Amino acid sequence: MNNVRLPDYTLRLHNSEITSLVIISDFENFNTPILLSSDIEGKIIFWDLITRRPVFIHIIEKSPHIVSVEYITNDKLYAVLSKDHKFRIFRLTENDKISFENEYKYSFNVAFESPVNTLNFANFAIQKLNKEESKFRLICCNTQDAEGIDIYDFKLDEINSLKRIKKNLNFYDIVNISINDSELFKFDKLGVVMKFIQFQDDIVIVGYESGFIIGFRIHENVQLLSGPSASVKTSSLSEILSEKSRDENTVIANIVEIVYISKIHYPNPVLNMTLDTNKTEGLTFYSSSVDNKIGIHDINLKNEGNTSFDHADFHISANNSTAVRKDISIGLKNIDTEYEKIGLIEKSRGKFILGTWRGTTCILDNEFKLTEKILRTKSNMLVNESAVGDIQNTAREEKKIYKVTSVGYFECSESLNGDATSTKLINQSRNIGSQRRLNAFLQSFWVFVGYNDGCITIHKN
Amino acid sequence: MSSSNSQAFREIRQLCVAVSKFAFVENKDFVEANSGLIDALRALNSKLNEFEYTDLSPKFADYVFVPIASLLKQLTLGILETEYVLSIITHLLRLCWFETSTFPKDLAKQLFPVLTFLIGKDTKNEALQNMSDHYRSISLKTLHQFFNSLKNQRDYCNTFFTIENKEILPSLGHSITIILDILKLSENNPESQLIALDSLNILFKDIIADGEVLSFVLPGNLSVFASILAKPGMTINYNIIISTLKVMRLLLVLVYDDYSLKVEKYETGSLEKITELIDDDLSISPEELFENQSIVINEDKLKERKVHRTTNWLHATSSQVKRFLNSFLPKLVKRKNESINKELDFFASDLLLNCRLSLSVCASELISVLLDIRSSNLLTLGIDMTLLTKIVEEKISKITEIVKFEKLQELKSLEYGLLVLDQTEDVTYLISRAIDALIDVLDDNEIQYRMRREDIKIVEKNNIISLNNMTFNNLVSTETTLLPSLSKEVEFNLSAILTGFGSMLSKNNSLIEEVERIFDTSNNRGTLALWVATNLSSNMENCDTNSDLNLFLDFKDSNEKVGSSEAKFTILEQSYELNRKIAMEIENNGLNKKTENDMCIILNSITVVSNSMKGDFESELIDYLYIVIDSLASSSSLVRERAQICATVLADNLYGGSVTDLIVTNVDYLVESISSRLNLGMTQRVSTILMVICNLSGYKIITNFTDVIETIFKLLEYYHGYSDLCLQFFQLFEVITLEMKKEYLNSNLENHKLSNEHLVTGAYAPWGISSVQQILYVLDKDTDPLKEEEFDGLDEPKNFQEYFDSKLREADSDDELSEGEENIEEELKDGGKNENPEDDAEKWISPIPRDSYRILLKIIGYSDRLLTHPSKPLKIQVLSVIKLIVPMLDTQHDSLLPQVAKIWDVLIACVLDSDFSITQAACECVKVIITHSKDFITKRFIELWTTLKDKSTLLRSLYLSRIQGSDSSTKLNEHPSIEVVLHQKFPPVTRRALISLSEMLIEGICITEMVLLDSTLIEMVYCCIQVIPKESISSRSLVLGDAVWTIVNKY
């Protein structure tokens, strides 16, 4: 059981650390399952998982460290955050003919770009706004303060369309009110943002350095009603808030409603979060930290389509930008695992994939039982090219274990599996050999692990 | 009377008169062997022989015949006389009675019995047996001529021999026996036999042509014919066989003609009848009997009641015919004579067509013949398919025997039978049975074959893959077999037949099922089943081997194509699986004859399938290319040959014939396969293939596979005891290092040395500058294209932001925490380290990137360990790798020195080795280290001299100088003159080692001369001049020059 699994295959084209792995099951455009990988040298590779060869390689100008890549489903759009302080959206276009310089039939064109904060390692969240085709909303760290969150709206191909909806949102105060337990919690800030995840079209979940996890959504142009003062109770801070807002009874504003708060990882930082995509109702996601806990978070969405907020039911922040239901429950559900320092976590239909700082990738079943363990080690010959003594320069010394820097998985979506016509669609224009390969591929569950040396290993599960 | 007649008459008259003199004497006065008579007969005969006309008048005949007739009345006519008489009659028949209506019926009636009597006096022809060939020949010609003439008498010839014509019948019988006897007796006289057969032919066909009459003579004829046809060996002239068959066919068709016999078949035969008859003839099976009994002659329908050919007669004789047929048909088929086959075809087809019912018992024999000669008539005759099926089934059940005794004919018939059946019914089940039987027997064969042979391991070494000389043409004609237990011919035929099966299966859309079934049921007979399956599905493209089959196969349905493609993939997958198993076995137990053969079959399957898929095979290379390339490096020449064919086919179909392109384009797949093999601990040939890849694709590609190199390092740790493996790995390292050098240091190694910032200590060449270019280079340093940015640029912060980021990154330090998040942890816990590595760390100036440099360091690390290995070749290889790497490490000089310090001691141990080839390699290596480490090794070098003097066996073959006599313990008592010292001779190995040692010492002296004691210097140089010409030493430096001068002049 504890035997370390060796990779079934390895993808070797990155020469530096892998930063993200994204599965793209866009058979209409690619006719094959695609794995997108990015590294710290600005390289993005689209791998054909059947031939295990790249169908497209793009290197971002000046080879910046890519932090995160998001695939915007069905739009052939790829949002990329890189350490040259840039947020870009690339549009993948299929070239008419393969030119001499470009050996691939695809090309990447910037559809939008904007300077952003890449001080820390947080990713970003992107929402497609339904009203207009090319309008998107970006949620990322504030330009100066990595603890704050900025929210922007923009339109593709219009650089000037960028509009900041919310600036430097900091949930500390309002969370403090909601938690209301100064004895237990002695935190004075939430810390920097560690991770964003996007759920459905409107909910964004943020994990903080302090271990707090906050889920919120944005309500545009809603009524903010000031409730009767009697209903406002206790906490001095909230009194102040109430007083301030008493003057005008109704305000129309864009409000950020906090729909979820969890503190299970406090005081350890949230390292990663993943959605349970298998859920059809409600929202469940999992979080990991440096401790051995995996947070299990369920959000029950109340007041869908709420158009007004009043002080009776909500704590509302001083600047009328944030609101939280007074009766919000604080998430505490978690499970203890044998693993610590879980930097990476992914949830598929039936499995958890954890990547730890110790270099192991663990595949767990839904009951958190270990089914497989993946570890890549180097030889015992650790060399140091530095001429200077070993003690000071440990940073340069090699480590015996390759670091896991990204994990991903592929499982055939149920619609694809069951539906004969869609399989037929996929199989069009493939010869029998690759049809067989594709069908064999779709039968299995695949785990992808990216390492700091640029290797991506593929494991059949 | 025509002029020719009168002329002939004139010429013959005297001769006839002469004969008459003797002919007309009284019986009692007739003298036997009268020479006068004989002379007269001879003269008459030869005269007649001269005539060629056929229109001489009957009167002429009468004239000649009169004396002959009276001669015939003589009771005792000698043999010779008889011969002349017969001959003369023959001439008369030819000359006078040949044309239509020239031969009166009465005369014929009279003449015929006379002739038969004259030839064979007794009806049993006992006398004839003892007659000479000549006599028999004349007799035969006479009869032949008689029938020929009779044939022309259209008015009566067909009624000449009839049942009613009772008086003539005995003579007819007699004449036939005569002919048959002569036929039998003239074994050595084919001409006579042919005449005999022709006579019968004329008699049966043109004269009698009545089955009823002929039925009387049938048995006799058949038995003679059969005895001729069934003669052992293949000595009988084929013309005779053909003629015999012709006559026999004629006879049988006349006698057994369905139509004239009015034969009918009763669908329901009664059982009683069978039991009645079962006692009569035990030689035929009840089944056949039943079949036979249901055939009945409808005697009522015959116009005139004929006594002889009754149902009972039919039953009795037809099975006799069957027996006769059985006695010779198989033999004739074996002769594989085209003309015979053609006649056999007529024979069997005719009988099947005309005597379908009456000779139905013989149908299977006849069909078998048609199968054997692959007659196309089988398709048109409308024969009974159940019977054919039965025949085919029987053949299938005999497959074991067929293969074991290499009965190729049978095999082909089987195939043909299936092919014919395939036209009307589904033969899949029959083919399945045949294939199963085939696999069984082949497997059995194989096992026995293996048991008879020792299991020899193939240990031939092969570390080189030759990509040259791989052209399609010189490889296609491989003489080796895939199934060693069979002969080439049998294998080829089996393969062709399986291909035929495959075509049929694919026509019935059952190829894929069959292939899968074969694999499913063939446990442990993997490659055999693979071979069978491959042949089955090799049909589409290779039809030309079976061109006659194409007539029947016509592929319209696209499903067939899909089915056959599916089958190909199944075969490929099976090849893959088998290869995995076998490769494992080879890895464990080495290659033996069995696994060698298995590999050949696998490669053959890949070749066949890939060749039929052409371009479509490209997507399959991912799995199959490695098998091929790996086999190119196999230790078996057979496997290599197969692999070469396969590689060439792949290259031809996919890469315009370039095997190099095939490899270079698919390096990723090859490396993937290597990687997974290494992960399984399979190491054989891996390094060879990696070397080829490195050589072909260069270092840039190698950088993508550093993880594989890392795996090899890991394996070195596990398998350091296996010198062969380590040696291979170090050979690989050498290739990698060379490629790295080519990539990064190719043209400007010198320049880089100069750009190093270490102190150059060469005494008289302060900066080591040796050319104007180098001076210019130093002056032009500002525009150095190899500025630090180029190597460190990425790490250099360009602004605060990056600086901050990099700081976070660098803080990621001494545990295995992951990037990013762990920094925060660090910061959270201890506020982060304020380390600034960019400032402290030495600048990276080597053109070799850090990652690659690390690989070199690792190789040096393992070299260090493996130099203590006892294997000599390994040590030498390791030393040569070190020698190669040291100058490269020197591009980052400061990093070289710790390595030098580390490996110095173990290198010196090698210098001291008692094996001089190791010493030589070690000295060369140390020399390179001295060159590159400069003053860093000064102290070590001086110590080395002491050690050498103390421990080196090599040094003992030299004279040591006297100058240190007082403190040197190795002083020799008698010291030779300098001349002797300078002109020593050493064995080659020692000499080479000594040269290396001296070169090393001189190099060391050049580096350390300023700190070297004079006495030590002299000692060293004294040794060197014994090996290296003193001029070349003194030219190295002034100090050395001085030293050489001192030695030469003062000692």
Coordinates of C-alpha atoms in Angstrom, one line a residue, chain A residues 6-15 17 41 50-53 62-63 65 83 85 118-121 192 194 209 267 269 271 290 341 343 357-359 376-388 392-399 402-404 431-434 436-437 453 455, chain B residues 562 565-566 569-570 573 616 619-620 622-624 665-666 668-669 671-672 675 679 703-705 707-708 710 713-714 717 799 801-802 804-805 808 810 812-825 828 835 838 841-842 844 850-851 853-854 857-858 861-862 865 894-895 898-899:
Chain A
L6 CA 6.5 5.1 -10.4
P7 CA 5.2 7.3 -13.2
D8 CA 3.6 5.6 -16.1
Y9 CA 4.9 8.4 -18.4
T10 CA 6.8 11.6 -18.0
L11 CA 6.4 14.8 -20.0
R12 CA 9.8 16.5 -20.5
L13 CA 9.8 19.8 -22.2
H14 CA 9.9 22.3 -19.3
N15 CA 13.3 23.0 -18.0
E17 CA 9.6 24.5 -12.2
E41 CA 10.3 30.7 -17.3
I50 CA -2.7 10.9 -26.3
T51 CA 0.5 11.4 -28.2
R52 CA 2.1 13.0 -25.2
R53 CA 3.6 15.7 -27.4
K62 CA 10.8 38.0 -21.4
S63 CA 10.0 34.6 -19.8
H65 CA 7.5 33.4 -13.8
K83 CA 5.5 37.7 -12.1
H85 CA 3.2 42.0 -12.7
T118 CA 2.3 39.8 -7.8
L119 CA 4.0 40.5 -4.5
N120 CA 2.9 37.2 -3.0
F121 CA 2.0 34.0 -4.5
V192 CA -1.9 38.1 2.9
M194 CA -3.0 32.9 -0.3
E209 CA -2.3 33.7 5.6
P267 CA -3.4 30.4 12.9
P269 CA -1.9 29.8 6.6
L271 CA -2.1 26.8 1.5
V290 CA 0.7 23.4 6.9
K341 CA 2.2 20.8 4.8
G343 CA 0.6 22.6 -0.4
W357 CA 6.0 19.9 0.9
R358 CA 7.9 16.7 1.6
G359 CA 7.7 15.9 -2.1
R376 CA 10.4 11.3 -7.0
T377 CA 13.9 11.1 -5.5
K378 CA 17.2 11.9 -6.8
S379 CA 20.4 10.0 -6.5
N380 CA 22.3 10.2 -3.3
M381 CA 25.1 12.1 -4.9
L382 CA 24.2 15.6 -3.9
V383 CA 26.5 18.1 -5.5
N384 CA 27.2 21.7 -4.9
E385 CA 28.6 23.7 -7.6
S386 CA 29.5 26.5 -5.2
A387 CA 33.1 26.9 -4.3
V388 CA 32.1 28.6 -1.1
Q392 CA 26.2 29.1 4.5
N393 CA 25.1 28.2 1.1
T394 CA 22.5 25.6 1.7
A395 CA 20.2 27.4 -0.6
R396 CA 22.3 26.3 -3.5
E397 CA 22.6 22.8 -2.5
E398 CA 20.5 20.2 -4.2
K399 CA 17.8 18.4 -2.3
Y402 CA 12.0 16.7 -6.2
K403 CA 9.5 19.2 -5.1
V404 CA 5.9 18.8 -6.1
N431 CA -7.7 6.9 -37.4
I432 CA -8.4 3.7 -35.7
G433 CA -5.1 3.6 -33.9
S434 CA -5.6 6.9 -32.2
R436 CA -8.2 3.1 -29.6
R437 CA -5.7 5.1 -27.7
D453 CA 12.8 20.3 -12.3
C455 CA 9.1 17.1 -15.3
Chain B
V562 CA -12.2 -1.6 -40.4
S565 CA -7.4 -2.6 -39.2
E566 CA -8.8 -3.6 -35.9
F569 CA -4.1 -3.1 -33.8
T570 CA -4.9 -6.2 -31.8
E573 CA -1.0 -4.7 -28.9
D616 CA -1.0 5.7 -40.1
S619 CA 0.8 7.5 -34.1
E620 CA 1.9 4.1 -33.0
I622 CA 4.9 6.0 -29.2
D623 CA 4.8 2.4 -28.2
Y624 CA 6.6 0.4 -30.8
T665 CA 12.0 12.9 -34.5
N666 CA 10.9 10.4 -31.8
D668 CA 10.9 11.8 -26.7
Y669 CA 9.2 8.4 -27.1
V671 CA 13.5 8.3 -23.8
E672 CA 10.1 7.7 -22.3
S675 CA 12.9 5.8 -18.6
N679 CA 12.3 2.4 -13.5
T703 CA 18.7 18.7 -21.2
N704 CA 15.1 17.7 -21.4
F705 CA 16.0 14.3 -20.1
D707 CA 15.6 13.1 -15.0
V708 CA 16.6 10.0 -16.9
E710 CA 19.4 11.2 -12.7
F713 CA 22.9 7.9 -11.3
K714 CA 20.5 6.2 -8.9
E717 CA 24.2 3.4 -6.6
N799 CA 13.6 46.4 -9.7
Q801 CA 9.6 44.1 -6.9
E802 CA 11.7 41.3 -8.3
F804 CA 11.6 41.2 -3.1
D805 CA 10.2 38.2 -5.0
L808 CA 11.2 35.3 -0.9
E810 CA 15.8 32.4 -1.9
D812 CA 13.2 28.9 0.7
S813 CA 16.1 27.2 2.3
D814 CA 17.2 24.2 4.2
D815 CA 14.3 22.0 4.3
E816 CA 12.2 20.4 1.7
L817 CA 9.4 22.9 1.9
S818 CA 7.7 23.9 -1.2
E819 CA 8.2 27.1 -3.0
G820 CA 6.1 30.1 -2.1
E821 CA 4.0 29.1 0.8
E822 CA 6.9 27.9 2.8
N823 CA 8.5 31.3 2.6
I824 CA 5.5 32.6 4.4
E825 CA 6.0 30.0 7.0
L828 CA 5.8 33.7 10.1
E835 CA 20.2 36.2 3.3
E838 CA 22.9 37.2 -5.1
A841 CA 27.3 33.9 -4.2
E842 CA 30.1 33.7 -6.7
W844 CA 28.3 32.3 -12.6
R850 CA 24.4 25.4 -13.7
D851 CA 22.1 22.5 -14.3
Y853 CA 27.4 21.8 -14.6
R854 CA 25.8 19.9 -11.8
L857 CA 29.8 17.3 -10.9
K858 CA 27.7 14.3 -10.3
G861 CA 31.3 12.3 -7.9
Y862 CA 30.5 8.8 -9.1
R865 CA 33.5 6.2 -6.1
D894 CA 36.5 28.0 -8.3
S895 CA 34.1 25.1 -8.4
P898 CA 36.9 21.4 -4.4
Q899 CA 36.4 18.5 -6.9

